[in-house]
Amino acid sequence: MLEFQFESLMAFLAMAPHGAYVWPVYVLGLLILGGLTWMNLRQHRQAIRLVKRQLEREETHES
Amino acid sequence: MSWRWFHQWGSPRWFYERAGRWQLVCGWLALILLVVGSLWGLGFAPVDYQQGNSYRIIYLHVPVAFLAQAMYAAMAVCAVVLFVWKMKLADVAMQAIAVTGLAFTVLSLVSGAVWGKPTWGTYWVWDARLTSMLILSFLYLGLIGLRAAIQDPDQAGKACGILVLVGVVNLPIIKYSVEWWNTLHQPASLKLTEKPTMPASMWVPLLVNILGYYIAAAYLVLGSMRAIVIGRERRASWVKELVGRA
Amino acid sequence: MSIEKRMLARELKLAAARPGDIFKPMWFLMLVISMVPLALSPDSALLADIGSAMIWVATLLALLLNTEHLFQSDFSDGVLEQWLFLDRPLAWLVGLKLIVHWLFHVVPLICITPIAGLMLSVPTDVLIALLMTLVVATPALTCFSGLGAALTLGSSRSGILGVLVMMPLFVPVVILAAGVLIRATDGSEILPLIALLGAFSLVAATLVPIAVSAAIRLNIGGSN
């Protein structure tokens, strides 16, 4: 059942005759999933940085 | 005491700490499943005798389209939880799902359009499923826009909750009416006749990918929720403690 | 005088004081309709084909134009806040307001569509069907756009957001109306579909005011 359907790696990458349709879709999928992950990480970092700055401000205020 | 499992969701701190662990598990699991499922679908599943290799797009398109719809339903569940139990985390989840859901909807639209080019000969066909997916993307956009327009997060959350509930009641009506509209205007010639049986060698990788995308969506939503929780709770002492310790 | 009667009298006075609010959407409708032959072609056969659909879309846009700020003035001068203290359910008052709005601002719009139909040489039987769809479908559209207006009440920079948010929900209504128009062109039975549209409007008119009142409460009460 598990048999590589293409003769060579080049044939796999060409995926004749529809390589031009299949590969960009998967690349876009990767970009969107990766982009969302990156966005979440950035938002998280920004939120933490905001809290940090606030903490520093409180400390200088106290001293 | 038996309701503890439910009430602890009311604590953002409890959620933030647990979600970090869940996120890690989900992330790796999704990565493994998606790599296996996609490579299997792209390289090892047999070629479709009608569509050729272009059918391999469905290993991305079908799971993503499922998720785009499931996530709207998930938002409706969150809206009910928000209104019935006033649980703020439900609103955080709604905000996180809206953005992720829009991304999935757009991905499913684009992948559907690209699949349509070799199959139907054109990128866009006013097919029932594509059309209702387009409407769904407008609904997601509306939610994001509404939240962005209202300053107070609590107020924005409730407004979005109302909109989600109204939308989820309408969504089946929209879906059926679009299907009916399609039969009204077009003879069935353009419809892609789905083959009654897909061999196991084709649907097993699809199943792997469906599972993989579901877990990936959970990973993304959890990540987004954690960031939102920190942002909203930035004045809470546990957040200051957490940041101070790091 | 009962609260309902007083409300009606007030709306009547307001409408009389600002006839422009009634007139402008009609003006808009006629302008859009005159753009169609200019953009497409003056060929009457072509216009007759798409005329009824164009009138439908133009009426929809005109309706959105005048419902966008449905609650704005009542919100800013505090009338909505007073509604909360009346011994009537808020949803009932909202429903009343929506009905009055439909009578004063949407019905005039429907009344001039026959003229637009003549300009686009829509056949008479299709024109009658068009009028029937507009009469039974616009209550649902008014309710939904009222909800959009209520949801965006609190935000100062919402712009046309209420319209954008609500428009996807119009899809079933537009599709059913299009079905009626297609059948009317074929000469087949249209009454079942008209009844279905009417049912949709009735359901919307009973349920949407509840959502609208929740949205209004939200904007007045703030976060509680």
Short mmCIF file of C-alpha atoms in Angstrom, two decimals:
data_model
loop_
_atom_site.label_atom_id
_atom_site.label_comp_id
_atom_site.label_asym_id
_atom_site.label_seq_id
_atom_site.Cartn_x
_atom_site.Cartn_y
_atom_site.Cartn_z
CA MET A 1 0.00 0.00 0.00
CA LEU A 2 2.80 2.43 0.83
CA GLU A 3 4.61 2.82 -2.40
CA PHE A 4 6.20 6.02 -3.64
CA GLN A 5 4.11 7.03 -6.64
CA PHE A 6 6.82 8.89 -8.54
CA GLU A 7 9.82 7.58 -10.44
CA SER A 8 12.26 10.10 -9.07
CA LEU A 9 12.45 13.05 -6.70
CA MET A 10 12.39 15.35 -9.72
CA ALA A 11 9.19 13.74 -10.95
CA PHE A 12 7.74 14.25 -7.46
CA LEU A 13 8.65 17.93 -7.48
CA ALA A 14 7.31 18.39 -11.01
CA MET A 15 4.12 16.48 -10.16
CA ALA A 16 3.16 16.57 -13.81
CA PRO A 17 1.01 18.13 -14.97
CA HIS A 18 -0.27 19.87 -11.86
CA GLY A 19 2.85 20.78 -9.91
CA ALA A 20 2.23 24.47 -10.51
CA TYR A 21 -1.08 24.16 -8.66
CA VAL A 22 -0.29 21.67 -5.91
CA TRP A 23 2.98 23.04 -4.55
CA PRO A 24 2.01 26.71 -4.19
CA VAL A 25 -1.07 25.67 -2.19
CA TYR A 26 1.06 23.71 0.25
CA VAL A 27 3.58 26.54 0.48
CA LEU A 28 0.76 28.97 1.22
CA GLY A 29 -0.57 26.60 3.86
CA LEU A 30 2.86 26.49 5.46
CA LEU A 31 3.14 30.27 5.32
CA ILE A 32 -0.25 30.78 6.95
CA LEU A 33 0.33 28.26 9.74
CA GLY A 34 3.83 29.62 10.31
CA GLY A 35 2.61 33.20 10.12
CA LEU A 36 -0.07 32.60 12.74
CA THR A 37 2.48 30.95 15.03
CA TRP A 38 4.85 33.87 14.59
CA MET A 39 2.05 36.38 15.20
CA ASN A 40 1.08 34.65 18.46
CA LEU A 41 4.68 34.58 19.67
CA ARG A 42 5.15 38.24 18.83
CA GLN A 43 1.93 39.26 20.54
CA HIS A 44 2.96 37.27 23.61
CA ARG A 45 6.40 38.86 23.72
CA GLN A 46 4.93 42.33 23.30
CA ALA A 47 2.47 41.79 26.14
CA ILE A 48 5.26 40.62 28.44
CA ARG A 49 7.46 43.54 27.45
CA LEU A 50 4.62 45.91 28.32
CA VAL A 51 4.28 44.39 31.79
CA LYS A 52 8.04 44.56 32.28
CA ARG A 53 8.19 48.22 31.40
CA GLN A 54 5.35 48.90 33.79
CA LEU A 55 7.16 47.03 36.58
CA GLU A 56 10.33 49.04 35.97
CA ARG A 57 8.37 52.26 36.09
CA GLU A 58 6.80 51.22 39.41
CA GLU A 59 10.22 50.39 40.85
CA THR A 60 11.77 53.73 39.92
CA HIS A 61 8.68 55.41 41.32
CA GLU A 62 9.11 53.68 44.67
CA SER A 63 12.83 54.30 45.08
CA MET B 1 -16.16 19.79 44.39
CA SER B 2 -17.39 17.91 41.34
CA TRP B 3 -17.64 21.22 39.46
CA ARG B 4 -14.03 22.08 40.06
CA TRP B 5 -13.03 20.99 36.58
CA PHE B 6 -15.39 23.64 35.24
CA HIS B 7 -14.82 26.50 37.65
CA GLN B 8 -11.09 26.47 37.30
CA TRP B 9 -11.56 27.75 33.76
CA GLY B 10 -12.61 31.01 35.40
CA SER B 11 -9.05 31.57 36.53
CA PRO B 12 -6.87 33.11 33.85
CA ARG B 13 -3.75 32.18 35.77
CA TRP B 14 -4.69 28.49 35.95
CA PHE B 15 -5.42 28.55 32.23
CA TYR B 16 -2.24 30.38 31.30
CA GLU B 17 -0.03 27.89 33.11
CA ARG B 18 -1.80 24.76 31.85
CA ALA B 19 -2.24 26.04 28.30
CA GLY B 20 1.51 26.43 27.96
CA ARG B 21 1.94 22.70 28.47
CA TRP B 22 -1.00 21.73 26.28
CA GLN B 23 0.29 23.99 23.58
CA LEU B 24 3.64 22.25 23.55
CA VAL B 25 2.02 18.82 23.24
CA CYS B 26 -0.38 20.00 20.53
CA GLY B 27 2.37 21.74 18.59
CA TRP B 28 4.63 18.71 18.29
CA LEU B 29 1.75 16.30 17.72
CA ALA B 30 0.36 18.50 14.95
CA LEU B 31 3.76 18.88 13.34
CA ILE B 32 4.33 15.11 13.23
CA LEU B 33 0.82 14.34 11.97
CA LEU B 34 0.92 17.06 9.32
CA VAL B 35 4.35 16.08 8.01
CA VAL B 36 3.34 12.42 7.85
CA GLY B 37 -0.11 13.08 6.40
CA SER B 38 1.01 15.63 3.83
CA LEU B 39 3.98 13.62 2.58
CA TRP B 40 1.81 10.52 2.46
CA GLY B 41 -0.87 12.37 0.51
CA LEU B 42 1.58 14.10 -1.79
CA GLY B 43 3.90 11.20 -2.53
CA PHE B 44 2.40 7.87 -1.56
CA ALA B 45 -1.33 8.07 -2.16
CA PRO B 46 -2.26 6.75 -5.61
CA VAL B 47 -2.97 9.18 -8.44
CA ASP B 48 -6.62 9.95 -9.07
CA TYR B 49 -7.52 8.54 -12.48
CA GLN B 50 -9.84 11.45 -13.30
CA GLN B 51 -8.16 14.50 -11.84
CA GLY B 52 -4.53 13.43 -11.93
CA ASN B 53 -2.17 14.89 -9.39
CA SER B 54 -4.19 18.06 -8.82
CA TYR B 55 -6.45 16.12 -6.47
CA ARG B 56 -3.58 16.08 -3.95
CA ILE B 57 -4.67 19.60 -2.98
CA ILE B 58 -7.58 18.06 -1.08
CA TYR B 59 -5.18 16.83 1.59
CA LEU B 60 -4.90 20.47 2.59
CA HIS B 61 -8.22 21.83 1.36
CA VAL B 62 -10.66 19.41 2.99
CA PRO B 63 -9.27 19.57 6.55
CA VAL B 64 -8.96 23.35 6.39
CA ALA B 65 -12.52 23.75 5.06
CA PHE B 66 -13.84 21.49 7.84
CA LEU B 67 -12.02 23.58 10.41
CA ALA B 68 -13.20 26.89 9.01
CA GLN B 69 -16.78 25.82 9.70
CA ALA B 70 -16.10 23.98 12.95
CA MET B 71 -14.36 27.03 14.37
CA TYR B 72 -17.41 29.21 13.83
CA ALA B 73 -19.46 26.65 15.74
CA ALA B 74 -16.81 26.63 18.46
CA MET B 75 -17.15 30.42 18.72
CA ALA B 76 -20.89 30.03 19.19
CA VAL B 77 -20.26 27.61 22.07
CA CYS B 78 -17.88 30.18 23.57
CA ALA B 79 -20.53 32.89 23.18
CA VAL B 80 -23.07 30.77 25.08
CA VAL B 81 -20.53 30.13 27.85
CA LEU B 82 -19.78 33.87 27.95
CA PHE B 83 -23.43 34.86 28.35
CA VAL B 84 -24.52 32.05 30.67
CA TRP B 85 -21.52 31.81 32.99
CA LYS B 86 -19.92 35.23 32.33
CA MET B 87 -16.62 33.46 31.85
CA LYS B 88 -14.07 35.90 30.48
CA LEU B 89 -11.90 33.14 29.10
CA ALA B 90 -14.70 32.28 26.68
CA ASP B 91 -14.39 35.77 25.23
CA VAL B 92 -10.63 35.36 24.95
CA ALA B 93 -11.24 32.10 23.09
CA MET B 94 -13.72 33.85 20.79
CA GLN B 95 -11.19 36.52 19.93
CA ALA B 96 -8.46 33.94 19.29
CA ILE B 97 -10.70 31.71 17.17
CA ALA B 98 -11.96 34.60 15.02
CA VAL B 99 -8.48 35.44 13.73
CA THR B 100 -7.40 31.82 13.31
CA GLY B 101 -10.72 30.93 11.70
CA LEU B 102 -10.42 33.75 9.18
CA ALA B 103 -6.95 32.52 8.22
CA PHE B 104 -8.27 28.99 7.72
CA THR B 105 -11.24 30.24 5.71
CA VAL B 106 -9.00 32.23 3.41
CA LEU B 107 -6.68 29.24 3.02
CA SER B 108 -9.59 26.98 2.14
CA LEU B 109 -10.91 29.52 -0.38
CA VAL B 110 -7.54 29.92 -2.07
CA SER B 111 -6.80 26.20 -2.13
CA GLY B 112 -10.30 25.53 -3.48
CA ALA B 113 -9.82 28.12 -6.21
CA VAL B 114 -6.41 26.76 -7.22
CA TRP B 115 -7.83 23.22 -7.29
CA GLY B 116 -10.64 24.53 -9.49
CA LYS B 117 -8.28 25.80 -12.18
CA PRO B 118 -7.12 22.38 -13.48
CA THR B 119 -10.43 20.71 -12.59
CA TRP B 120 -13.02 23.21 -13.81
CA GLY B 121 -10.72 25.24 -16.03
CA THR B 122 -11.25 28.44 -14.05
CA TYR B 123 -10.19 29.76 -10.67
CA TRP B 124 -13.56 30.89 -9.50
CA VAL B 125 -16.88 29.21 -10.03
CA TRP B 126 -20.00 30.31 -8.19
CA ASP B 127 -20.29 26.85 -6.77
CA ALA B 128 -22.43 26.38 -3.66
CA ARG B 129 -19.58 25.37 -1.40
CA LEU B 130 -17.19 28.09 -2.55
CA THR B 131 -19.93 30.69 -2.22
CA SER B 132 -20.91 29.74 1.31
CA MET B 133 -17.25 29.67 2.27
CA LEU B 134 -16.92 33.21 0.91
CA ILE B 135 -19.89 34.33 3.02
CA LEU B 136 -18.30 32.64 6.03
CA SER B 137 -15.12 34.64 5.48
CA PHE B 138 -17.21 37.85 5.51
CA LEU B 139 -18.77 36.77 8.80
CA TYR B 140 -15.34 36.21 10.31
CA LEU B 141 -14.16 39.59 9.00
CA GLY B 142 -17.19 41.28 10.52
CA LEU B 143 -16.38 39.83 13.92
CA ILE B 144 -12.79 41.00 13.79
CA GLY B 145 -13.87 44.44 12.60
CA LEU B 146 -16.49 44.79 15.32
CA ARG B 147 -14.02 43.87 18.02
CA ALA B 148 -11.47 46.32 16.67
CA ALA B 149 -14.02 49.15 16.64
CA ILE B 150 -15.06 48.88 20.28
CA GLN B 151 -12.52 50.08 22.84
CA ASP B 152 -13.64 48.35 26.02
CA PRO B 153 -12.71 44.64 25.76
CA ASP B 154 -15.67 43.43 27.85
CA GLN B 155 -18.13 45.40 25.77
CA ALA B 156 -16.46 44.28 22.55
CA GLY B 157 -16.65 40.68 23.70
CA LYS B 158 -20.37 40.87 24.40
CA ALA B 159 -21.08 42.60 21.10
CA CYS B 160 -19.14 39.88 19.29
CA GLY B 161 -21.02 37.25 21.28
CA ILE B 162 -24.36 38.63 20.09
CA LEU B 163 -23.11 38.73 16.52
CA VAL B 164 -21.77 35.16 16.70
CA LEU B 165 -25.07 33.83 18.05
CA VAL B 166 -27.10 35.62 15.38
CA GLY B 167 -24.61 34.37 12.78
CA VAL B 168 -24.71 30.76 13.90
CA VAL B 169 -28.51 30.70 13.69
CA ASN B 170 -28.26 32.10 10.18
CA LEU B 171 -25.39 29.97 8.96
CA PRO B 172 -27.44 26.81 8.18
CA ILE B 173 -30.05 28.98 6.46
CA ILE B 174 -27.32 30.63 4.41
CA LYS B 175 -25.81 27.26 3.51
CA TYR B 176 -29.09 25.71 2.37
CA SER B 177 -30.21 28.81 0.54
CA VAL B 178 -26.91 28.99 -1.33
CA GLU B 179 -27.26 25.34 -2.31
CA TRP B 180 -30.79 25.97 -3.51
CA TRP B 181 -29.64 29.07 -5.40
CA ASN B 182 -27.02 26.95 -7.13
CA THR B 183 -29.58 24.47 -8.45
CA LEU B 184 -31.72 27.43 -9.52
CA HIS B 185 -29.14 28.85 -11.87
CA GLN B 186 -26.93 26.03 -13.00
CA PRO B 187 -27.63 22.63 -14.37
CA ALA B 188 -25.73 19.93 -12.54
CA SER B 189 -23.08 19.72 -15.27
CA LEU B 190 -20.46 21.71 -13.38
CA LYS B 191 -20.87 19.78 -10.21
CA LEU B 192 -17.99 17.55 -9.42
CA THR B 193 -19.42 14.12 -8.88
CA GLU B 194 -17.76 12.71 -5.84
CA LYS B 195 -16.77 9.13 -6.28
CA PRO B 196 -18.84 6.98 -3.95
CA THR B 197 -15.89 5.11 -2.55
CA MET B 198 -12.41 6.38 -2.00
CA PRO B 199 -9.85 3.62 -1.56
CA ALA B 200 -8.25 3.39 1.86
CA SER B 201 -4.88 4.33 0.40
CA MET B 202 -6.43 7.72 -0.40
CA TRP B 203 -8.54 8.43 2.68
CA VAL B 204 -6.18 7.25 5.39
CA PRO B 205 -3.68 10.09 4.76
CA LEU B 206 -6.65 12.46 4.54
CA LEU B 207 -7.75 11.32 7.98
CA VAL B 208 -4.24 11.81 9.34
CA ASN B 209 -4.21 15.35 7.96
CA ILE B 210 -7.69 16.16 9.28
CA LEU B 211 -6.55 15.14 12.74
CA GLY B 212 -3.30 17.05 12.26
CA TYR B 213 -5.02 20.28 11.25
CA TYR B 214 -7.49 20.04 14.13
CA ILE B 215 -4.62 19.73 16.60
CA ALA B 216 -2.71 22.49 14.81
CA ALA B 217 -5.76 24.73 15.17
CA ALA B 218 -5.88 23.92 18.89
CA TYR B 219 -2.19 24.82 19.12
CA LEU B 220 -2.72 28.14 17.33
CA VAL B 221 -5.82 29.07 19.33
CA LEU B 222 -4.15 28.22 22.63
CA GLY B 223 -1.11 30.29 21.70
CA SER B 224 -3.24 33.24 20.73
CA MET B 225 -5.34 32.91 23.89
CA ARG B 226 -2.25 32.94 26.10
CA ALA B 227 -1.02 36.13 24.49
CA ILE B 228 -4.44 37.76 24.85
CA VAL B 229 -4.73 36.68 28.50
CA ILE B 230 -1.38 38.25 29.36
CA GLY B 231 -2.34 41.43 27.54
CA ARG B 232 -5.70 41.78 29.28
CA GLU B 233 -4.47 40.78 32.73
CA ARG B 234 -1.38 42.96 32.63
CA ARG B 235 -2.42 44.72 35.83
CA ALA B 236 -3.08 41.50 37.75
CA SER B 237 -0.55 40.56 40.40
CA TRP B 238 0.07 37.06 39.04
CA VAL B 239 1.20 38.47 35.71
CA LYS B 240 3.59 40.88 37.43
CA GLU B 241 4.89 38.00 39.52
CA LEU B 242 5.34 35.86 36.44
CA VAL B 243 7.22 38.56 34.54
CA GLY B 244 9.22 39.58 37.58
CA ARG B 245 10.42 36.03 38.10
CA ALA B 246 11.54 35.59 34.51
CA MET C 1 -51.67 58.44 26.47
CA SER C 2 -49.92 55.09 26.41
CA ILE C 3 -46.18 54.84 25.94
CA GLU C 4 -46.66 53.29 22.53
CA LYS C 5 -48.85 56.12 21.30
CA ARG C 6 -46.46 58.73 22.61
CA MET C 7 -43.56 56.98 20.93
CA LEU C 8 -45.43 56.91 17.67
CA ALA C 9 -46.30 60.61 17.94
CA ARG C 10 -42.67 61.44 18.62
CA GLU C 11 -41.43 59.45 15.64
CA LEU C 12 -44.02 61.14 13.47
CA LYS C 13 -42.87 64.57 14.63
CA LEU C 14 -39.22 63.68 14.06
CA ALA C 15 -39.96 62.38 10.58
CA ALA C 16 -41.87 65.56 9.74
CA ALA C 17 -39.03 67.70 11.08
CA ARG C 18 -36.43 65.95 8.94
CA PRO C 19 -38.03 65.11 5.60
CA GLY C 20 -34.52 64.89 4.12
CA ASP C 21 -33.94 61.61 5.93
CA ILE C 22 -36.83 60.08 4.03
CA PHE C 23 -36.05 61.76 0.75
CA LYS C 24 -32.30 61.12 0.50
CA PRO C 25 -32.37 57.30 0.23
CA MET C 26 -35.01 57.60 -2.51
CA TRP C 27 -32.79 60.07 -4.32
CA PHE C 28 -29.89 57.62 -3.91
CA LEU C 29 -31.98 54.78 -5.33
CA MET C 30 -32.91 56.78 -8.43
CA LEU C 31 -29.29 57.83 -8.94
CA VAL C 32 -28.04 54.25 -8.77
CA ILE C 33 -30.76 53.15 -11.18
CA SER C 34 -29.82 55.89 -13.66
CA MET C 35 -26.21 54.74 -13.53
CA VAL C 36 -27.14 51.26 -14.74
CA PRO C 37 -27.97 52.08 -18.38
CA LEU C 38 -25.05 54.50 -18.45
CA ALA C 39 -22.62 51.84 -17.27
CA LEU C 40 -24.13 48.97 -19.24
CA SER C 41 -26.03 49.96 -22.36
CA PRO C 42 -29.36 51.60 -23.17
CA ASP C 43 -30.49 48.37 -24.87
CA SER C 44 -33.91 47.75 -23.31
CA ALA C 45 -33.81 43.95 -23.76
CA LEU C 46 -30.57 43.76 -21.82
CA LEU C 47 -31.89 46.14 -19.16
CA ALA C 48 -35.10 44.16 -18.78
CA ASP C 49 -33.04 41.03 -18.07
CA ILE C 50 -31.06 42.48 -15.20
CA GLY C 51 -33.37 45.35 -14.24
CA SER C 52 -35.26 43.65 -11.44
CA ALA C 53 -32.07 42.35 -9.83
CA MET C 54 -30.48 45.80 -10.09
CA ILE C 55 -33.50 47.43 -8.45
CA TRP C 56 -33.33 44.87 -5.67
CA VAL C 57 -29.66 45.53 -4.98
CA ALA C 58 -30.13 49.30 -5.20
CA THR C 59 -33.07 49.19 -2.77
CA LEU C 60 -30.98 47.06 -0.42
CA LEU C 61 -28.18 49.64 -0.49
CA ALA C 62 -30.58 52.54 0.00
CA LEU C 63 -32.15 50.73 2.95
CA LEU C 64 -28.74 50.17 4.49
CA LEU C 65 -27.95 53.84 3.97
CA ASN C 66 -30.88 55.01 6.07
CA THR C 67 -30.78 52.32 8.75
CA GLU C 68 -27.10 52.74 9.53
CA HIS C 69 -27.73 55.44 12.13
CA LEU C 70 -31.12 54.18 13.25
CA PHE C 71 -30.39 54.43 16.99
CA GLN C 72 -27.65 57.05 16.90
CA SER C 73 -29.63 60.19 17.73
CA ASP C 74 -31.77 58.42 20.35
CA PHE C 75 -28.54 57.13 21.86
CA SER C 76 -26.72 60.44 22.00
CA ASP C 77 -29.67 62.44 23.41
CA GLY C 78 -30.36 59.83 26.08
CA VAL C 79 -33.74 58.56 24.86
CA LEU C 80 -32.51 54.97 24.77
CA GLU C 81 -31.44 55.27 28.38
CA GLN C 82 -34.96 56.38 29.30
CA TRP C 83 -36.34 53.31 27.55
CA LEU C 84 -34.62 51.12 30.11
CA PHE C 85 -36.74 52.67 32.86
CA LEU C 86 -40.10 52.21 31.18
CA ASP C 87 -42.35 49.41 32.34
CA ARG C 88 -42.13 47.77 28.92
CA PRO C 89 -39.64 45.16 27.76
CA LEU C 90 -36.83 46.82 25.82
CA ALA C 91 -37.23 44.32 22.98
CA TRP C 92 -40.85 45.43 22.53
CA LEU C 93 -39.88 49.11 22.27
CA VAL C 94 -37.09 48.22 19.87
CA GLY C 95 -39.54 46.22 17.76
CA LEU C 96 -41.88 49.20 17.70
CA LYS C 97 -39.08 51.51 16.64
CA LEU C 98 -38.11 49.12 13.86
CA ILE C 99 -41.72 48.90 12.62
CA VAL C 100 -42.06 52.68 12.63
CA HIS C 101 -38.74 53.01 10.82
CA TRP C 102 -39.89 50.51 8.23
CA LEU C 103 -43.16 52.42 7.69
CA PHE C 104 -41.61 55.88 7.42
CA HIS C 105 -38.31 55.16 5.74
CA VAL C 106 -38.53 51.87 3.85
CA VAL C 107 -42.06 51.93 2.48
CA PRO C 108 -41.44 55.23 0.61
CA LEU C 109 -38.43 53.53 -0.93
CA ILE C 110 -40.57 50.62 -2.11
CA CYS C 111 -43.12 53.06 -3.47
CA ILE C 112 -40.73 54.54 -6.02
CA THR C 113 -39.36 51.21 -7.27
CA PRO C 114 -42.12 50.93 -9.93
CA ILE C 115 -40.74 54.11 -11.50
CA ALA C 116 -37.27 52.60 -11.46
CA GLY C 117 -38.77 49.45 -13.00
CA LEU C 118 -40.28 51.45 -15.85
CA MET C 119 -36.95 53.18 -16.45
CA LEU C 120 -35.22 49.81 -16.79
CA SER C 121 -38.12 48.40 -18.87
CA VAL C 122 -38.90 45.59 -16.46
CA PRO C 123 -42.01 43.66 -17.64
CA THR C 124 -45.16 44.36 -15.61
CA ASP C 125 -45.63 40.88 -14.11
CA VAL C 126 -42.00 40.80 -12.96
CA LEU C 127 -42.45 44.29 -11.55
CA ILE C 128 -45.43 43.13 -9.51
CA ALA C 129 -43.41 40.18 -8.22
CA LEU C 130 -40.56 42.56 -7.39
CA LEU C 131 -42.87 44.77 -5.36
CA MET C 132 -44.23 41.77 -3.50
CA THR C 133 -40.73 40.51 -2.63
CA LEU C 134 -39.70 43.95 -1.43
CA VAL C 135 -42.74 44.31 0.78
CA VAL C 136 -42.31 40.94 2.46
CA ALA C 137 -38.50 40.91 2.58
CA THR C 138 -37.60 44.42 3.74
CA PRO C 139 -38.84 43.90 7.34
CA ALA C 140 -36.17 41.21 7.79
CA LEU C 141 -33.53 43.45 6.20
CA THR C 142 -34.57 46.38 8.41
CA CYS C 143 -34.28 44.20 11.52
CA PHE C 144 -30.82 42.93 10.62
CA SER C 145 -29.43 46.33 9.71
CA GLY C 146 -30.96 47.68 12.91
CA LEU C 147 -28.93 45.09 14.78
CA GLY C 148 -25.80 46.26 12.97
CA ALA C 149 -26.61 49.84 13.97
CA ALA C 150 -27.14 48.84 17.61
CA LEU C 151 -23.97 46.78 17.84
CA THR C 152 -21.77 49.64 16.64
CA LEU C 153 -23.51 52.32 18.73
CA GLY C 154 -20.74 52.67 21.27
CA SER C 155 -17.83 53.03 18.90
CA SER C 156 -17.14 56.49 17.63
CA ARG C 157 -15.16 55.41 14.57
CA SER C 158 -17.36 52.58 13.35
CA GLY C 159 -18.12 54.16 9.96
CA ILE C 160 -20.06 51.72 7.83
CA LEU C 161 -19.02 48.81 10.02
CA GLY C 162 -22.60 48.00 11.01
CA VAL C 163 -23.43 47.53 7.34
CA LEU C 164 -20.38 45.38 6.66
CA VAL C 165 -21.08 43.19 9.65
CA MET C 166 -24.72 42.57 8.78
CA MET C 167 -24.65 42.25 5.02
CA PRO C 168 -23.60 38.55 4.93
CA LEU C 169 -26.77 37.76 6.86
CA PHE C 170 -28.87 39.16 4.01
CA VAL C 171 -27.83 36.28 1.75
CA PRO C 172 -30.86 34.00 2.28
CA VAL C 173 -33.28 36.88 1.74
CA VAL C 174 -31.58 38.01 -1.46
CA ILE C 175 -31.47 34.45 -2.77
CA LEU C 176 -35.16 33.82 -2.07
CA ALA C 177 -36.10 37.12 -3.70
CA ALA C 178 -33.98 36.23 -6.73
CA GLY C 179 -35.81 32.91 -6.89
CA VAL C 180 -39.13 34.74 -6.98
CA LEU C 181 -37.93 37.05 -9.76
CA ILE C 182 -36.65 34.14 -11.85
CA ARG C 183 -39.94 32.31 -11.47
CA ALA C 184 -41.89 35.44 -12.29
CA THR C 185 -39.86 35.79 -15.50
CA ASP C 186 -40.67 32.15 -16.35
CA GLY C 187 -44.29 32.71 -15.48
CA SER C 188 -44.38 29.96 -12.84
CA GLU C 189 -45.87 29.94 -9.35
CA ILE C 190 -44.30 32.50 -6.98
CA LEU C 191 -46.62 32.52 -3.97
CA PRO C 192 -44.91 29.70 -2.01
CA LEU C 193 -41.60 31.55 -2.14
CA ILE C 194 -43.25 34.83 -1.20
CA ALA C 195 -44.78 33.05 1.79
CA LEU C 196 -41.37 31.69 2.74
CA LEU C 197 -39.87 35.20 2.56
CA GLY C 198 -42.71 36.51 4.68
CA ALA C 199 -42.10 33.76 7.22
CA PHE C 200 -38.42 34.70 7.33
CA SER C 201 -39.38 38.33 7.96
CA LEU C 202 -41.81 37.36 10.72
CA VAL C 203 -39.22 35.21 12.48
CA ALA C 204 -36.63 37.98 12.13
CA ALA C 205 -39.10 40.57 13.44
CA THR C 206 -39.77 38.49 16.56
CA LEU C 207 -36.23 37.35 17.35
CA VAL C 208 -33.93 40.13 16.17
CA PRO C 209 -35.38 42.83 18.49
CA ILE C 210 -34.23 40.65 21.42
CA ALA C 211 -30.68 40.71 20.09
CA VAL C 212 -30.96 44.44 19.37
CA SER C 213 -32.11 45.15 22.92
CA ALA C 214 -29.17 43.13 24.26
CA ALA C 215 -26.84 45.21 22.09
CA ILE C 216 -28.41 48.46 23.31
CA ARG C 217 -28.17 47.42 26.96
CA LEU C 218 -24.53 46.59 26.35
CA ASN C 219 -23.79 50.05 25.00
CA ILE C 220 -25.66 51.88 27.71
CA GLY C 221 -24.73 49.80 30.73
CA GLY C 222 -21.11 49.66 29.73
CA SER C 223 -19.43 46.67 31.31
CA ASN C 224 -21.81 45.11 33.78
#
